[in-house]
PDB file of C-alpha atoms and ligand atoms in Angstrom:
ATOM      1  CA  UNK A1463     107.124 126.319 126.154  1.00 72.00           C
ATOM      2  CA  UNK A1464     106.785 128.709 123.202  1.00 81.00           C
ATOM      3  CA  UNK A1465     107.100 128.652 119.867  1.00 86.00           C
ATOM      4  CA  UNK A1466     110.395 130.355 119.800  1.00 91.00           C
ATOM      5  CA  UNK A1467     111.637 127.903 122.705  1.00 92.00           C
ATOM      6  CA  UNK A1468     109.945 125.204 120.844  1.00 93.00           C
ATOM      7  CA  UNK A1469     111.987 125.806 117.567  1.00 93.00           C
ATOM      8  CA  UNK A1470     115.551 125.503 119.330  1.00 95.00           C
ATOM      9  CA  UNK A1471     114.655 122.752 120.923  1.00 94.00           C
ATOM     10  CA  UNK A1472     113.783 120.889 117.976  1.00 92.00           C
ATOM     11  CA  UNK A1473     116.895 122.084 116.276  1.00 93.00           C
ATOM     12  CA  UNK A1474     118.915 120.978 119.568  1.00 93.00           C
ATOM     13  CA  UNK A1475     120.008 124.335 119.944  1.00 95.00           C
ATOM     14  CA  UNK A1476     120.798 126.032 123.512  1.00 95.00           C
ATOM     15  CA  UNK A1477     118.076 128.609 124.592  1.00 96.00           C
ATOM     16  CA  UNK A1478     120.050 132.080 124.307  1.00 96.00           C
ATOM     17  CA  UNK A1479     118.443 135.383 124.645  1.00 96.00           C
ATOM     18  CA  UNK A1480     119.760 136.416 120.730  1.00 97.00           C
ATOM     19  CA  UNK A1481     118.359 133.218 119.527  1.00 97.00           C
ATOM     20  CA  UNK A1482     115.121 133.676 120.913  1.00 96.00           C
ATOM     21  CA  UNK A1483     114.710 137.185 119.779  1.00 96.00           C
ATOM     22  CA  UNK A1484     115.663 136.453 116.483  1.00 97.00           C
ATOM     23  CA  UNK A1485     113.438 133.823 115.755  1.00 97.00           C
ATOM     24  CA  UNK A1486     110.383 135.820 117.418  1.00 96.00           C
ATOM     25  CA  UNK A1487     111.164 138.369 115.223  1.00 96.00           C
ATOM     26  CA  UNK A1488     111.178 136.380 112.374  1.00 97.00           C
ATOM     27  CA  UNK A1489     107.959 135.006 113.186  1.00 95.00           C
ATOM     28  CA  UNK A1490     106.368 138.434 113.592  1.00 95.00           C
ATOM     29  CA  UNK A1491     106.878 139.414 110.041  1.00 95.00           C
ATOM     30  CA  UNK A1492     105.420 137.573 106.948  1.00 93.00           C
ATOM     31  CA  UNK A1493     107.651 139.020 104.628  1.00 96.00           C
ATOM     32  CA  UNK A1494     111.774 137.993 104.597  1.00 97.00           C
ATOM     33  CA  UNK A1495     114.121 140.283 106.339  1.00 97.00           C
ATOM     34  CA  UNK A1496     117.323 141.774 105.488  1.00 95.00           C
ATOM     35  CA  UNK A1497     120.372 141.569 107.687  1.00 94.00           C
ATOM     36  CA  UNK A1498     120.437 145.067 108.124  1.00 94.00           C
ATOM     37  CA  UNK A1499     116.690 145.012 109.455  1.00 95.00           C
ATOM     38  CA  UNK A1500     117.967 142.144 112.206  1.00 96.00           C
ATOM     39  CA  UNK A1501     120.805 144.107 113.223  1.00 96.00           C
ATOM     40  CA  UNK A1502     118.342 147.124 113.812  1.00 96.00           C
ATOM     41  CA  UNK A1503     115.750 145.143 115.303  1.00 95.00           C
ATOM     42  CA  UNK A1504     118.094 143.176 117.428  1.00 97.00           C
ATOM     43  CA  UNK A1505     120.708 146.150 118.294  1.00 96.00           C
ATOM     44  CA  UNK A1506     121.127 145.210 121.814  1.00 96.00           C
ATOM     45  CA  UNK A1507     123.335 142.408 120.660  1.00 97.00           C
ATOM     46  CA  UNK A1508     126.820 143.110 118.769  1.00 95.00           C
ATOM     47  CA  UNK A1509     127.062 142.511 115.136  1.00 94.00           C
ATOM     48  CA  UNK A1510     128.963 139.413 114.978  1.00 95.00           C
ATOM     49  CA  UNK A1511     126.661 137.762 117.724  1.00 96.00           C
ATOM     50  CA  UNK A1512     123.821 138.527 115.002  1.00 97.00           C
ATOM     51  CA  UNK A1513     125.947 137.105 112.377  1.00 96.00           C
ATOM     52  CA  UNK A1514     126.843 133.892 114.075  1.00 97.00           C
ATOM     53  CA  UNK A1515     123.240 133.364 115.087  1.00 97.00           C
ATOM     54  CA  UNK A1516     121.588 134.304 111.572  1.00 97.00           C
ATOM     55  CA  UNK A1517     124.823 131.524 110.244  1.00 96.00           C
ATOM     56  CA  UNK A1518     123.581 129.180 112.833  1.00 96.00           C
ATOM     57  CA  UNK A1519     120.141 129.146 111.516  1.00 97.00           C
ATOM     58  CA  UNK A1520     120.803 128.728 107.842  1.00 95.00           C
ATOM     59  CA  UNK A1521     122.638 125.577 108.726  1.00 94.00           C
ATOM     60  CA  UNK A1522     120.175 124.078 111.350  1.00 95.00           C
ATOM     61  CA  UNK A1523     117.491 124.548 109.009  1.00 94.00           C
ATOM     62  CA  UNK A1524     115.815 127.426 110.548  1.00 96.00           C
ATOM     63  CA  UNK A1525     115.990 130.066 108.275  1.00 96.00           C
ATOM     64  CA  UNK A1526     116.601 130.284 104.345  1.00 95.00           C
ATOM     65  CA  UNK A1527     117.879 132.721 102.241  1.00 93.00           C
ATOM     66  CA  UNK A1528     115.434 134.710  99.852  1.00 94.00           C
ATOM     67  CA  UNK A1529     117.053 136.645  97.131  1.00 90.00           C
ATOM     68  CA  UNK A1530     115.231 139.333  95.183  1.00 87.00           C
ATOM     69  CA  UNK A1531     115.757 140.692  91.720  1.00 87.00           C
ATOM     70  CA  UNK A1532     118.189 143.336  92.985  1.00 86.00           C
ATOM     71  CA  UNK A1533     120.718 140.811  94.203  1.00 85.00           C
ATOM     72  CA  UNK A1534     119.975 141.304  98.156  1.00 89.00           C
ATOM     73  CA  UNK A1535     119.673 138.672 100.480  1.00 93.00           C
ATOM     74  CA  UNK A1536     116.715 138.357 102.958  1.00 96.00           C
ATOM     75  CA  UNK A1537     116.213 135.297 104.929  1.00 97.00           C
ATOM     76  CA  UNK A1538     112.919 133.936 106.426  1.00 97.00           C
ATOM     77  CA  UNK A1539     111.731 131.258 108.335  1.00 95.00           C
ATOM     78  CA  UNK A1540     111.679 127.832 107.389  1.00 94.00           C
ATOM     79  CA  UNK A1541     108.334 125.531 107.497  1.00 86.00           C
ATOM     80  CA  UNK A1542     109.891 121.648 107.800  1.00 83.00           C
ATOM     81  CA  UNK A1543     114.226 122.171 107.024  1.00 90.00           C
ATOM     82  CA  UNK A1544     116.386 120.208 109.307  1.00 87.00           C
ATOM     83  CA  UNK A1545     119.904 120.420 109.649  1.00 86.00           C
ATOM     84  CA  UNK A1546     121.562 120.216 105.897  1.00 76.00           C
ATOM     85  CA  UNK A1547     118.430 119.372 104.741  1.00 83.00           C
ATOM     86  CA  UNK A1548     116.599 122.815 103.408  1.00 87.00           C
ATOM     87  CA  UNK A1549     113.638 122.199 101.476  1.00 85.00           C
ATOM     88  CA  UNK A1550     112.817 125.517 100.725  1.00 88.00           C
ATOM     89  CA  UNK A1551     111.849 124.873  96.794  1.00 86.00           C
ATOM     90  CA  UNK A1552     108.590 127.140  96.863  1.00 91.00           C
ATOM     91  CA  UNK A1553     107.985 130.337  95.379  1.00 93.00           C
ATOM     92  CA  UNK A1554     109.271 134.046  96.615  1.00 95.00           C
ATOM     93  CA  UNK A1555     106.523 137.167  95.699  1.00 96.00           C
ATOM     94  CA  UNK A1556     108.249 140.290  95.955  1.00 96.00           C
ATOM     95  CA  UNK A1557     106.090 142.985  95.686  1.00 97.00           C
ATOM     96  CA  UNK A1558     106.715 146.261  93.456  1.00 96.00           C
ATOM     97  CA  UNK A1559     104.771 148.461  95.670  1.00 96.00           C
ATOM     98  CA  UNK A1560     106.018 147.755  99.439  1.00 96.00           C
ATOM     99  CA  UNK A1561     108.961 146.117  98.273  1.00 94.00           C
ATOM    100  CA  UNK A1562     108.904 142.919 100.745  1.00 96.00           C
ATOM    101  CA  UNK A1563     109.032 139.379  99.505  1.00 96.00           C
ATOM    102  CA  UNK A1564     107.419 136.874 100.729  1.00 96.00           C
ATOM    103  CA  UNK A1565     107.176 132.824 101.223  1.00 95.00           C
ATOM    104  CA  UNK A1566     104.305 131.583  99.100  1.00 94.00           C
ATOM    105  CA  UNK A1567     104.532 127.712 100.802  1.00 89.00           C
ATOM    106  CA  UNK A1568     101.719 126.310  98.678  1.00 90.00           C
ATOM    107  CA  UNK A1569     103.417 126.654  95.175  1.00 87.00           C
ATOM    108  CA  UNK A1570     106.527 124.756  94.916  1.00 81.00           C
ATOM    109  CA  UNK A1571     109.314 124.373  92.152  1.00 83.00           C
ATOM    110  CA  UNK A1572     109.144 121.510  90.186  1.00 81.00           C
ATOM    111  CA  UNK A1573     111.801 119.209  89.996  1.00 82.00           C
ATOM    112  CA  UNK A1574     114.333 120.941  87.514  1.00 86.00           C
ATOM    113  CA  UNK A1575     116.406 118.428  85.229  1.00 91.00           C
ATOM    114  CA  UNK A1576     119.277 119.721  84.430  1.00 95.00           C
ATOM    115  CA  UNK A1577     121.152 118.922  81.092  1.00 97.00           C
ATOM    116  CA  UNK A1578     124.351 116.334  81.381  1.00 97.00           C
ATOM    117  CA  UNK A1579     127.164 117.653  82.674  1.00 97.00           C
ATOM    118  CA  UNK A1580     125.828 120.074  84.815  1.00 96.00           C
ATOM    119  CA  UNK A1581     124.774 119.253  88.906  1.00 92.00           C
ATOM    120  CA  UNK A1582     122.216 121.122  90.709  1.00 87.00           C
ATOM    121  CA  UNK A1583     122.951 123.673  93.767  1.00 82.00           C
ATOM    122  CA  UNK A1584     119.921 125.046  94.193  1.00 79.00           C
ATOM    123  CA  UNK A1585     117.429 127.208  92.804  1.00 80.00           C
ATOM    124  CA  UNK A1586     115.515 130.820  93.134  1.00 83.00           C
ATOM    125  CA  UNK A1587     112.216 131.132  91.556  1.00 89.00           C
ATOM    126  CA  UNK A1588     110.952 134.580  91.934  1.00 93.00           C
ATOM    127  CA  UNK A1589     107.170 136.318  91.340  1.00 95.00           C
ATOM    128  CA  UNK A1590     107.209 139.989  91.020  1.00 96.00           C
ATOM    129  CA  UNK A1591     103.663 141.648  91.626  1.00 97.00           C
ATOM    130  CA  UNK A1592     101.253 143.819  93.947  1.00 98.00           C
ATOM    131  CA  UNK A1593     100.725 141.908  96.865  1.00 96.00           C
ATOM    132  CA  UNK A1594      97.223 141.240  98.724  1.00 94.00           C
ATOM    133  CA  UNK A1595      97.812 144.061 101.013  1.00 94.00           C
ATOM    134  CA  UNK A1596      98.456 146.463  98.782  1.00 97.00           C
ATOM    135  CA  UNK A1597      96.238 145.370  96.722  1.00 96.00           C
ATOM    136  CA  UNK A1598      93.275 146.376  99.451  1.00 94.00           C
ATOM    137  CA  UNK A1599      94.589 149.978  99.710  1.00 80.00           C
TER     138      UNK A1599
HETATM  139 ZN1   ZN B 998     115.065 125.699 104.816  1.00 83.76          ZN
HETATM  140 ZN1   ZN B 999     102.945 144.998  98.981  1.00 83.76          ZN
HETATM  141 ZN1   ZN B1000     110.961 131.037 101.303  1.00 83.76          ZN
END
């Protein structure tokens, strides 16, 4: 089975050709991708099949949303989210010269204490930098 397969199965989701595409596509990038790249990437399938699929994912755990400092939403795979369970509190990197942001999985959020009165949703912790590849250039 492959990875992609592998992924909707765990998620007890049926194998459908949008699903699998998406998520391969996902996995083929390191950096988060917008909606619009999906649709372009993916523009065999109609718009709202793209929609409902990218929906699907956020709620089965698959995918999170990233948001950068300009207020756009990317989403990227997740590393161990079920179903209404994200736990997606690590660090974003979005880098000033290529413009992608990225996962960085090995520095997570601390818990954040909020002061009385208010209740927690979730949070966005941003880096802004150069990234490694374009640091090499
Ligand atoms: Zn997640
Ligand atoms: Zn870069
Ligand atoms: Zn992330």
């Amino acid at each position: 089975m492959s990875d992609t397969a592998h992924i909707l199965k765990k998620h007890h989701l049926r194998q459908t050709n949008c699903r699998q595409q998406m998520i391969a596509h996902f996995s083929a990038h390191s950096y988060a991708l917008a909606h619009s790249e999906l649709e372009q990437a993916l523009s065999e399938f109609d718009r709202v099949t793209i929609y409902r699929t990218l929906y699907t994912f956020l709620e089965k755990g698959i995918v999170h949303k990233v948001l950068d400092d300009a207020g756009a939403t990317r989403y990227a795979l997740c590393a161990h989210c079920t179903e209404h369970q994200h736990h997606d509190e690590h660090v974003h990197f979005k880098c000033m010269q290529c413009q992608t942001v990225q996962c960085i999985d090995t520095i997570s959020i601390p818990n954040i204490q909020l002061p009385q009165g208010y209740s927690y949703i979730d949070s966005n912790f941003l880096v802004r930098g150069v990234c490694r590849q374009c640091n090499q250039l």
